[in-house]
GROMACS .gro file of C-alpha atoms in nm:
model
  448
    1UNK     CA    1   0.000   0.000   0.000
    2UNK     CA    2   0.289   0.236   0.079
    3UNK     CA    3   0.434   0.167  -0.264
    4UNK     CA    4   0.100   0.255  -0.426
    5UNK     CA    5   0.089   0.577  -0.228
    6UNK     CA    6   0.439   0.664  -0.345
    7UNK     CA    7   0.326   0.618  -0.704
    8UNK     CA    8   0.045   0.865  -0.643
    9UNK     CA    9  -0.247   0.629  -0.707
   10UNK     CA   10  -0.401   0.690  -0.366
   11UNK     CA   11  -0.269   1.041  -0.319
   12UNK     CA   12  -0.399   1.236  -0.617
   13UNK     CA   13  -0.356   1.611  -0.642
   14UNK     CA   14  -0.669   1.833  -0.615
   15UNK     CA   15  -0.681   1.894  -0.995
   16UNK     CA   16  -0.680   1.518  -1.058
   17UNK     CA   17  -0.952   1.460  -0.801
   18UNK     CA   18  -1.167   1.732  -0.961
   19UNK     CA   19  -1.110   1.594  -1.310
   20UNK     CA   20  -1.188   1.237  -1.206
   21UNK     CA   21  -1.497   1.352  -1.015
   22UNK     CA   22  -1.640   1.532  -1.316
   23UNK     CA   23  -1.567   1.232  -1.541
   24UNK     CA   24  -1.749   0.998  -1.302
   25UNK     CA   25  -2.052   1.228  -1.282
   26UNK     CA   26  -2.065   1.261  -1.663
   27UNK     CA   27  -2.043   0.886  -1.719
   28UNK     CA   28  -2.307   0.813  -1.456
   29UNK     CA   29  -2.534   1.084  -1.597
   30UNK     CA   30  -2.483   0.955  -1.952
   31UNK     CA   31  -2.574   0.603  -1.845
   32UNK     CA   32  -2.891   0.722  -1.670
   33UNK     CA   33  -2.996   0.934  -1.969
   34UNK     CA   34  -2.944   0.644  -2.210
   35UNK     CA   35  -3.195   0.419  -2.028
   36UNK     CA   36  -3.551   0.380  -2.168
   37UNK     CA   37  -3.719   0.555  -1.873
   38UNK     CA   38  -3.531   0.879  -1.949
   39UNK     CA   39  -3.669   0.924  -2.301
   40UNK     CA   40  -4.023   1.038  -2.384
   41UNK     CA   41  -4.084   0.749  -2.626
   42UNK     CA   42  -3.944   0.487  -2.387
   43UNK     CA   43  -3.691   0.361  -2.642
   44UNK     CA   44  -3.381   0.504  -2.479
   45UNK     CA   45  -3.112   0.734  -2.620
   46UNK     CA   46  -2.800   0.660  -2.817
   47UNK     CA   47  -2.516   0.631  -2.563
   48UNK     CA   48  -2.298   0.892  -2.734
   49UNK     CA   49  -2.588   1.140  -2.746
   50UNK     CA   50  -2.666   1.065  -2.380
   51UNK     CA   51  -2.304   1.124  -2.277
   52UNK     CA   52  -2.300   1.445  -2.486
   53UNK     CA   53  -2.609   1.570  -2.299
   54UNK     CA   54  -2.462   1.466  -1.963
   55UNK     CA   55  -2.135   1.645  -2.045
   56UNK     CA   56  -2.322   1.958  -2.153
   57UNK     CA   57  -2.533   1.955  -1.835
   58UNK     CA   58  -2.249   1.878  -1.593
   59UNK     CA   59  -2.026   2.137  -1.760
   60UNK     CA   60  -2.325   2.379  -1.753
   61UNK     CA   61  -2.295   2.447  -2.125
   62UNK     CA   62  -2.633   2.394  -2.291
   63UNK     CA   63  -2.529   2.251  -2.629
   64UNK     CA   64  -2.769   1.969  -2.719
   65UNK     CA   65  -2.790   1.711  -2.995
   66UNK     CA   66  -3.150   1.616  -2.910
   67UNK     CA   67  -3.425   1.852  -2.795
   68UNK     CA   68  -3.445   1.849  -2.416
   69UNK     CA   69  -3.812   1.944  -2.394
   70UNK     CA   70  -3.947   1.680  -2.634
   71UNK     CA   71  -3.692   1.397  -2.639
   72UNK     CA   72  -3.651   1.336  -2.266
   73UNK     CA   73  -3.921   1.229  -2.021
   74UNK     CA   74  -3.981   1.414  -1.694
   75UNK     CA   75  -3.746   1.166  -1.524
   76UNK     CA   76  -3.476   1.237  -1.783
   77UNK     CA   77  -3.526   1.610  -1.742
   78UNK     CA   78  -3.488   1.577  -1.365
   79UNK     CA   79  -3.158   1.391  -1.418
   80UNK     CA   80  -3.041   1.678  -1.640
   81UNK     CA   81  -3.150   1.930  -1.376
   82UNK     CA   82  -2.952   1.745  -1.106
   83UNK     CA   83  -2.646   1.728  -1.333
   84UNK     CA   84  -2.671   2.105  -1.392
   85UNK     CA   85  -2.692   2.171  -1.018
   86UNK     CA   86  -2.400   1.942  -0.941
   87UNK     CA   87  -2.188   2.075  -1.225
   88UNK     CA   88  -2.271   2.440  -1.156
   89UNK     CA   89  -2.183   2.434  -0.789
   90UNK     CA   90  -1.914   2.170  -0.832
   91UNK     CA   91  -1.932   1.813  -0.708
   92UNK     CA   92  -1.703   1.894  -0.414
   93UNK     CA   93  -1.944   2.167  -0.304
   94UNK     CA   94  -2.230   1.917  -0.319
   95UNK     CA   95  -2.021   1.664  -0.128
   96UNK     CA   96  -1.944   1.928   0.135
   97UNK     CA   97  -2.316   2.005   0.161
   98UNK     CA   98  -2.392   1.643   0.253
   99UNK     CA   99  -2.097   1.637   0.493
  100UNK     CA  100  -2.227   1.949   0.668
  101UNK     CA  101  -2.577   1.801   0.689
  102UNK     CA  102  -2.452   1.487   0.864
  103UNK     CA  103  -2.204   1.698   1.068
  104UNK     CA  104  -1.897   1.524   0.922
  105UNK     CA  105  -1.562   1.701   0.967
  106UNK     CA  106  -1.407   1.840   0.647
  107UNK     CA  107  -1.055   1.698   0.617
  108UNK     CA  108  -0.743   1.891   0.517
  109UNK     CA  109  -0.729   1.713   0.178
  110UNK     CA  110  -1.094   1.799   0.112
  111UNK     CA  111  -1.021   2.163   0.194
  112UNK     CA  112  -0.736   2.160  -0.058
  113UNK     CA  113  -0.972   2.026  -0.324
  114UNK     CA  114  -1.233   2.288  -0.234
  115UNK     CA  115  -0.969   2.558  -0.263
  116UNK     CA  116  -0.884   2.437  -0.614
  117UNK     CA  117  -1.251   2.401  -0.710
  118UNK     CA  118  -1.340   2.753  -0.594
  119UNK     CA  119  -1.021   2.903  -0.742
  120UNK     CA  120  -0.919   3.053  -0.408
  121UNK     CA  121  -0.571   3.168  -0.310
  122UNK     CA  122  -0.579   3.002   0.035
  123UNK     CA  123  -0.778   2.757   0.245
  124UNK     CA  124  -0.862   3.019   0.505
  125UNK     CA  125  -1.238   3.036   0.549
  126UNK     CA  126  -1.301   2.790   0.264
  127UNK     CA  127  -1.575   2.597   0.448
  128UNK     CA  128  -1.742   2.924   0.545
  129UNK     CA  129  -1.730   3.026   0.177
  130UNK     CA  130  -1.889   2.695   0.075
  131UNK     CA  131  -2.174   2.755   0.321
  132UNK     CA  132  -2.231   3.094   0.160
  133UNK     CA  133  -2.216   2.944  -0.189
  134UNK     CA  134  -2.484   2.691  -0.103
  135UNK     CA  135  -2.706   2.948   0.069
  136UNK     CA  136  -2.672   3.210  -0.207
  137UNK     CA  137  -2.726   2.957  -0.484
  138UNK     CA  138  -3.037   2.795  -0.339
  139UNK     CA  139  -3.186   3.132  -0.244
  140UNK     CA  140  -3.135   3.284  -0.588
  141UNK     CA  141  -3.251   2.972  -0.770
  142UNK     CA  142  -3.569   2.943  -0.565
  143UNK     CA  143  -3.643   3.313  -0.608
  144UNK     CA  144  -3.593   3.281  -0.982
  145UNK     CA  145  -3.810   2.968  -0.990
  146UNK     CA  146  -4.090   3.151  -0.808
  147UNK     CA  147  -4.077   3.452  -1.042
  148UNK     CA  148  -4.074   3.226  -1.347
  149UNK     CA  149  -4.367   3.024  -1.211
  150UNK     CA  150  -4.574   3.338  -1.155
  151UNK     CA  151  -4.510   3.449  -1.514
  152UNK     CA  152  -4.562   3.106  -1.674
  153UNK     CA  153  -4.884   3.051  -1.476
  154UNK     CA  154  -5.050   3.305  -1.708
  155UNK     CA  155  -4.988   3.071  -2.004
  156UNK     CA  156  -5.025   2.720  -1.858
  157UNK     CA  157  -5.152   2.517  -1.559
  158UNK     CA  158  -4.993   2.605  -1.224
  159UNK     CA  159  -4.822   2.266  -1.181
  160UNK     CA  160  -4.655   2.289  -1.520
  161UNK     CA  161  -4.559   2.652  -1.454
  162UNK     CA  162  -4.397   2.557  -1.120
  163UNK     CA  163  -4.201   2.274  -1.284
  164UNK     CA  164  -4.078   2.495  -1.568
  165UNK     CA  165  -3.996   2.768  -1.316
  166UNK     CA  166  -3.779   2.534  -1.108
  167UNK     CA  167  -3.600   2.386  -1.410
  168UNK     CA  168  -3.524   2.722  -1.571
  169UNK     CA  169  -3.436   2.887  -1.239
  170UNK     CA  170  -3.163   2.626  -1.184
  171UNK     CA  171  -3.058   2.622  -1.550
  172UNK     CA  172  -3.025   2.998  -1.592
  173UNK     CA  173  -2.853   3.073  -1.260
  174UNK     CA  174  -2.599   2.801  -1.331
  175UNK     CA  175  -2.552   2.950  -1.678
  176UNK     CA  176  -2.647   2.616  -1.836
  177UNK     CA  177  -2.894   2.740  -2.097
  178UNK     CA  178  -3.105   2.422  -2.105
  179UNK     CA  179  -3.475   2.484  -2.170
  180UNK     CA  180  -3.794   2.279  -2.199
  181UNK     CA  181  -3.985   2.479  -2.461
  182UNK     CA  182  -3.914   2.232  -2.743
  183UNK     CA  183  -3.799   2.248  -3.105
  184UNK     CA  184  -3.456   2.390  -3.009
  185UNK     CA  185  -3.618   2.735  -2.986
  186UNK     CA  186  -3.492   2.834  -2.639
  187UNK     CA  187  -3.663   3.159  -2.527
  188UNK     CA  188  -3.738   3.295  -2.876
  189UNK     CA  189  -4.109   3.282  -2.796
  190UNK     CA  190  -4.052   3.542  -2.522
  191UNK     CA  191  -3.838   3.787  -2.719
  192UNK     CA  192  -4.077   4.075  -2.641
  193UNK     CA  193  -4.160   3.964  -2.286
  194UNK     CA  194  -3.994   4.201  -2.033
  195UNK     CA  195  -4.059   3.974  -1.734
  196UNK     CA  196  -3.895   3.661  -1.878
  197UNK     CA  197  -3.607   3.863  -2.025
  198UNK     CA  198  -3.529   4.055  -1.706
  199UNK     CA  199  -3.561   3.750  -1.477
  200UNK     CA  200  -3.333   3.547  -1.704
  201UNK     CA  201  -3.073   3.821  -1.742
  202UNK     CA  202  -3.058   3.878  -1.365
  203UNK     CA  203  -3.010   3.506  -1.300
  204UNK     CA  204  -2.739   3.482  -1.566
  205UNK     CA  205  -2.548   3.785  -1.435
  206UNK     CA  206  -2.574   3.676  -1.070
  207UNK     CA  207  -2.452   3.328  -1.160
  208UNK     CA  208  -2.166   3.468  -1.368
  209UNK     CA  209  -2.032   3.721  -1.115
  210UNK     CA  210  -1.889   3.460  -0.882
  211UNK     CA  211  -1.973   3.382  -0.521
  212UNK     CA  212  -1.694   3.596  -0.376
  213UNK     CA  213  -1.839   3.901  -0.551
  214UNK     CA  214  -2.192   3.816  -0.437
  215UNK     CA  215  -2.065   3.793  -0.079
  216UNK     CA  216  -1.891   4.131  -0.113
  217UNK     CA  217  -2.207   4.293  -0.248
  218UNK     CA  218  -2.425   4.153   0.029
  219UNK     CA  219  -2.187   4.284   0.296
  220UNK     CA  220  -2.121   4.618   0.126
  221UNK     CA  221  -2.367   4.811   0.342
  222UNK     CA  222  -2.177   4.712   0.652
  223UNK     CA  223  -1.816   4.759   0.541
  224UNK     CA  224  -1.865   5.017   0.261
  225UNK     CA  225  -1.575   4.863   0.072
  226UNK     CA  226  -1.528   4.622  -0.218
  227UNK     CA  227  -1.223   4.403  -0.275
  228UNK     CA  228  -1.005   4.460  -0.580
  229UNK     CA  229  -1.136   4.134  -0.726
  230UNK     CA  230  -1.498   4.251  -0.698
  231UNK     CA  231  -1.416   4.592  -0.850
  232UNK     CA  232  -1.249   4.430  -1.150
  233UNK     CA  233  -1.529   4.177  -1.200
  234UNK     CA  234  -1.813   4.429  -1.170
  235UNK     CA  235  -1.651   4.693  -1.390
  236UNK     CA  236  -1.547   4.451  -1.664
  237UNK     CA  237  -1.883   4.271  -1.658
  238UNK     CA  238  -2.067   4.601  -1.694
  239UNK     CA  239  -1.840   4.720  -1.979
  240UNK     CA  240  -1.874   4.392  -2.170
  241UNK     CA  241  -2.254   4.377  -2.135
  242UNK     CA  242  -2.310   4.739  -2.242
  243UNK     CA  243  -2.054   4.722  -2.524
  244UNK     CA  244  -2.196   4.389  -2.641
  245UNK     CA  245  -2.552   4.521  -2.643
  246UNK     CA  246  -2.447   4.832  -2.838
  247UNK     CA  247  -2.260   4.632  -3.103
  248UNK     CA  248  -2.540   4.376  -3.144
  249UNK     CA  249  -2.799   4.655  -3.164
  250UNK     CA  250  -2.605   4.839  -3.437
  251UNK     CA  251  -2.512   4.531  -3.639
  252UNK     CA  252  -2.857   4.368  -3.626
  253UNK     CA  253  -3.081   4.677  -3.627
  254UNK     CA  254  -3.188   4.627  -3.988
  255UNK     CA  255  -3.167   4.246  -3.999
  256UNK     CA  256  -3.529   4.137  -4.053
  257UNK     CA  257  -3.448   3.784  -3.931
  258UNK     CA  258  -3.331   3.904  -3.588
  259UNK     CA  259  -3.386   4.255  -3.446
  260UNK     CA  260  -3.527   4.418  -3.761
  261UNK     CA  261  -3.879   4.284  -3.708
  262UNK     CA  262  -3.900   4.407  -3.347
  263UNK     CA  263  -4.017   4.742  -3.213
  264UNK     CA  264  -3.773   4.994  -3.057
  265UNK     CA  265  -3.815   4.851  -2.705
  266UNK     CA  266  -3.790   4.493  -2.833
  267UNK     CA  267  -3.467   4.574  -3.019
  268UNK     CA  268  -3.302   4.711  -2.705
  269UNK     CA  269  -3.425   4.422  -2.491
  270UNK     CA  270  -3.309   4.160  -2.741
  271UNK     CA  271  -2.970   4.329  -2.787
  272UNK     CA  272  -2.907   4.330  -2.412
  273UNK     CA  273  -3.028   3.971  -2.375
  274UNK     CA  274  -2.796   3.838  -2.647
  275UNK     CA  275  -2.508   4.032  -2.489
  276UNK     CA  276  -2.580   3.896  -2.140
  277UNK     CA  277  -2.621   3.538  -2.261
  278UNK     CA  278  -2.264   3.538  -2.395
  279UNK     CA  279  -2.160   3.553  -2.027
  280UNK     CA  280  -2.172   3.169  -2.078
  281UNK     CA  281  -2.549   3.125  -2.034
  282UNK     CA  282  -2.660   2.979  -2.369
  283UNK     CA  283  -3.024   3.091  -2.379
  284UNK     CA  284  -3.131   3.309  -2.671
  285UNK     CA  285  -3.435   3.511  -2.776
  286UNK     CA  286  -3.342   3.550  -3.145
  287UNK     CA  287  -3.224   3.295  -3.401
  288UNK     CA  288  -2.845   3.278  -3.358
  289UNK     CA  289  -2.810   3.116  -3.699
  290UNK     CA  290  -2.967   3.425  -3.860
  291UNK     CA  291  -2.718   3.674  -3.713
  292UNK     CA  292  -2.484   3.859  -3.946
  293UNK     CA  293  -2.124   3.738  -3.965
  294UNK     CA  294  -1.988   4.049  -3.792
  295UNK     CA  295  -2.222   3.990  -3.497
  296UNK     CA  296  -2.133   3.621  -3.481
  297UNK     CA  297  -1.760   3.701  -3.474
  298UNK     CA  298  -1.807   3.964  -3.203
  299UNK     CA  299  -2.007   3.716  -2.991
  300UNK     CA  300  -1.722   3.466  -3.031
  301UNK     CA  301  -1.492   3.720  -2.861
  302UNK     CA  302  -1.744   3.774  -2.577
  303UNK     CA  303  -1.786   3.398  -2.529
  304UNK     CA  304  -1.409   3.346  -2.518
  305UNK     CA  305  -1.380   3.602  -2.237
  306UNK     CA  306  -1.672   3.443  -2.052
  307UNK     CA  307  -1.780   3.494  -1.692
  308UNK     CA  308  -1.581   3.552  -1.372
  309UNK     CA  309  -1.371   3.327  -1.143
  310UNK     CA  310  -1.555   3.121  -0.881
  311UNK     CA  311  -1.879   3.143  -1.078
  312UNK     CA  312  -2.092   2.894  -1.270
  313UNK     CA  313  -1.958   3.025  -1.603
  314UNK     CA  314  -1.658   2.948  -1.824
  315UNK     CA  315  -1.420   3.127  -2.061
  316UNK     CA  316  -1.083   3.278  -1.974
  317UNK     CA  317  -1.272   3.497  -1.723
  318UNK     CA  318  -1.318   3.874  -1.694
  319UNK     CA  319  -1.030   3.916  -1.448
  320UNK     CA  320  -0.789   3.746  -1.690
  321UNK     CA  321  -0.899   3.977  -1.971
  322UNK     CA  322  -0.867   4.285  -1.749
  323UNK     CA  323  -0.518   4.177  -1.641
  324UNK     CA  324  -0.407   4.141  -2.003
  325UNK     CA  325  -0.545   4.485  -2.089
  326UNK     CA  326  -0.368   4.632  -1.785
  327UNK     CA  327  -0.039   4.466  -1.888
  328UNK     CA  328  -0.069   4.600  -2.243
  329UNK     CA  329  -0.139   4.953  -2.118
  330UNK     CA  330   0.154   4.937  -1.874
  331UNK     CA  331   0.386   4.819  -2.151
  332UNK     CA  332   0.274   5.095  -2.390
  333UNK     CA  333   0.329   5.357  -2.120
  334UNK     CA  334   0.672   5.221  -2.035
  335UNK     CA  335   0.577   5.120  -1.681
  336UNK     CA  336   0.697   4.809  -1.498
  337UNK     CA  337   0.390   4.758  -1.280
  338UNK     CA  338   0.038   4.662  -1.384
  339UNK     CA  339  -0.197   4.875  -1.175
  340UNK     CA  340  -0.573   4.823  -1.140
  341UNK     CA  341  -0.779   5.051  -0.916
  342UNK     CA  342  -0.455   5.179  -0.754
  343UNK     CA  343  -0.338   4.827  -0.669
  344UNK     CA  344  -0.026   4.673  -0.819
  345UNK     CA  345  -0.058   4.316  -0.949
  346UNK     CA  346   0.219   4.069  -0.876
  347UNK     CA  347   0.403   3.926  -1.178
  348UNK     CA  348   0.283   3.574  -1.104
  349UNK     CA  349  -0.077   3.681  -1.168
  350UNK     CA  350   0.018   3.832  -1.502
  351UNK     CA  351   0.207   3.518  -1.608
  352UNK     CA  352  -0.091   3.306  -1.507
  353UNK     CA  353  -0.332   3.523  -1.708
  354UNK     CA  354  -0.106   3.503  -2.013
  355UNK     CA  355  -0.059   3.127  -1.979
  356UNK     CA  356  -0.432   3.065  -1.938
  357UNK     CA  357  -0.512   3.275  -2.245
  358UNK     CA  358  -0.253   3.100  -2.463
  359UNK     CA  359  -0.367   2.754  -2.353
  360UNK     CA  360  -0.731   2.846  -2.413
  361UNK     CA  361  -0.659   2.996  -2.752
  362UNK     CA  362  -0.454   2.691  -2.849
  363UNK     CA  363  -0.737   2.459  -2.747
  364UNK     CA  364  -0.998   2.653  -2.947
  365UNK     CA  365  -0.772   2.667  -3.254
  366UNK     CA  366  -0.686   2.296  -3.240
  367UNK     CA  367  -1.048   2.181  -3.199
  368UNK     CA  368  -1.166   2.420  -3.471
  369UNK     CA  369  -0.906   2.280  -3.714
  370UNK     CA  370  -1.016   1.922  -3.640
  371UNK     CA  371  -1.385   2.006  -3.680
  372UNK     CA  372  -1.315   2.185  -4.008
  373UNK     CA  373  -1.188   1.848  -4.131
  374UNK     CA  374  -1.465   1.628  -3.990
  375UNK     CA  375  -1.768   1.856  -4.034
  376UNK     CA  376  -1.911   1.986  -4.362
  377UNK     CA  377  -1.980   2.337  -4.231
  378UNK     CA  378  -1.836   2.682  -4.291
  379UNK     CA  379  -1.547   2.801  -4.077
  380UNK     CA  380  -1.727   3.074  -3.879
  381UNK     CA  381  -2.004   2.838  -3.762
  382UNK     CA  382  -1.748   2.581  -3.648
  383UNK     CA  383  -1.542   2.844  -3.467
  384UNK     CA  384  -1.859   2.970  -3.299
  385UNK     CA  385  -1.954   2.616  -3.189
  386UNK     CA  386  -1.606   2.544  -3.056
  387UNK     CA  387  -1.582   2.871  -2.863
  388UNK     CA  388  -1.931   2.818  -2.726
  389UNK     CA  389  -1.825   2.475  -2.598
  390UNK     CA  390  -1.499   2.604  -2.448
  391UNK     CA  391  -1.673   2.898  -2.278
  392UNK     CA  392  -1.948   2.661  -2.157
  393UNK     CA  393  -2.191   2.901  -2.324
  394UNK     CA  394  -2.425   2.671  -2.516
  395UNK     CA  395  -2.519   2.909  -2.797
  396UNK     CA  396  -2.523   2.748  -3.141
  397UNK     CA  397  -2.587   2.849  -3.498
  398UNK     CA  398  -2.778   2.523  -3.540
  399UNK     CA  399  -2.507   2.270  -3.622
  400UNK     CA  400  -2.486   2.078  -3.292
  401UNK     CA  401  -2.748   1.815  -3.381
  402UNK     CA  402  -2.577   1.745  -3.716
  403UNK     CA  403  -2.228   1.682  -3.578
  404UNK     CA  404  -2.052   1.359  -3.672
  405UNK     CA  405  -1.956   1.115  -3.392
  406UNK     CA  406  -1.601   1.253  -3.401
  407UNK     CA  407  -1.739   1.607  -3.384
  408UNK     CA  408  -1.955   1.521  -3.082
  409UNK     CA  409  -1.658   1.368  -2.901
  410UNK     CA  410  -1.441   1.674  -2.973
  411UNK     CA  411  -1.711   1.912  -2.847
  412UNK     CA  412  -1.753   1.697  -2.533
  413UNK     CA  413  -1.380   1.719  -2.462
  414UNK     CA  414  -1.388   2.094  -2.523
  415UNK     CA  415  -1.680   2.144  -2.283
  416UNK     CA  416  -1.497   1.936  -2.021
  417UNK     CA  417  -1.176   2.138  -2.062
  418UNK     CA  418  -1.372   2.463  -2.055
  419UNK     CA  419  -1.553   2.376  -1.732
  420UNK     CA  420  -1.246   2.258  -1.543
  421UNK     CA  421  -1.018   2.520  -1.695
  422UNK     CA  422  -0.718   2.448  -1.921
  423UNK     CA  423  -0.469   2.506  -1.640
  424UNK     CA  424  -0.647   2.276  -1.396
  425UNK     CA  425  -0.661   2.009  -1.665
  426UNK     CA  426  -0.292   2.062  -1.743
  427UNK     CA  427  -0.205   2.022  -1.374
  428UNK     CA  428  -0.420   1.707  -1.356
  429UNK     CA  429  -0.261   1.541  -1.660
  430UNK     CA  430   0.095   1.665  -1.610
  431UNK     CA  431   0.363   1.537  -1.370
  432UNK     CA  432   0.390   1.669  -1.017
  433UNK     CA  433   0.563   2.007  -1.010
  434UNK     CA  434   0.910   2.012  -0.857
  435UNK     CA  435   1.099   2.312  -0.728
  436UNK     CA  436   1.386   2.421  -0.952
  437UNK     CA  437   1.725   2.392  -0.786
  438UNK     CA  438   1.897   2.642  -1.012
  439UNK     CA  439   1.831   2.937  -1.248
  440UNK     CA  440   1.960   2.975  -1.603
  441UNK     CA  441   2.160   3.284  -1.701
  442UNK     CA  442   1.956   3.569  -1.840
  443UNK     CA  443   1.936   3.604  -2.218
  444UNK     CA  444   1.795   3.868  -2.450
  445UNK     CA  445   1.577   3.836  -2.760
  446UNK     CA  446   1.422   4.098  -2.983
  447UNK     CA  447   1.043   4.141  -2.940
  448UNK     CA  448   0.824   4.311  -3.200
   0.00000   0.00000   0.00000
């Protein structure tokens, strides 16, 4: 047994535990969704399609190869809802919830894994943070479910409205984008409905801010101060949403297949909704496949940036993007330090942001090149699909259901890498890091 422990089989690092945990949940979910009881017709689902759906739900993405509302039975939809909840909060958070319920002590190793899962710098107060995460999440989801149910009750029986409210409350807060309205139409039937649009956008934004930011906001009245992290997240989120809405509004204003057929208020509402949903949510109120190429390319950029650290969303994250912008500005001004809101960032943070961006860009490029070979689709649609999978967004121009088996597998792997994060996956697959015993002499190369 000691020899096995030395080899690392029984002493996995936190990234490996997280990766293995997500794989187990996906495989279990895929198996459950492939069984006859989970499909509406009772004939079961192709195993690859079931695993694709389980991956999309666990990685809170929203890309689907079969229509969730018509293909799966209520039991299958409940499995998807549970996978979304587990994947959104993280399986270690769910495990901690059960441990707290039965009053089990959280071990040091479990705290290390929680620290990695929540992307925290230290273990200090990690269990307290998990309690807040669980409380905030359930409170927001239930509030969203109630508001949805009240609105849907005007169109359908109360029981059905309550069920749809619960499903979409969980799906939208976790930025999953799954819906039960059928025919792959998402929320297009509510494009002019202020209530559904506003409820959904609030859930998406709250889920994408990150639990640390939510905690800061809730305690702001008492301390009258926000952390640097919260300032960066809130400012960048606001800039991206407003900029995204403005660009989409201008580019699609005269497009009769998207915003062109809507009134002035509907155009503004739809523009903001499509901008917010690129925060890795995946719901849409207009036909994404009908957007102009300029809009599609701009949304690819927004999806690549994604949500914020410690949230239910994906992408390289708003803080990473802000750090890169700060580094570029500092370099252009001839300054050594990257300063955000009068705080200097340590070099390690800048290296990490650069590394994460390069790894993410490399992943998107590699998968896009493979899909361009296996799929008979134009380049921009494939790039959009790949970026949507990496950013765990779930938006699609309509090609997901027509993917080849190889294409489905590649998108599954991309969603998995996007949810865990390229760096976490690299740590999980790579050898254990060892401290360098020496430094090489400094060299100079010409840049630019």
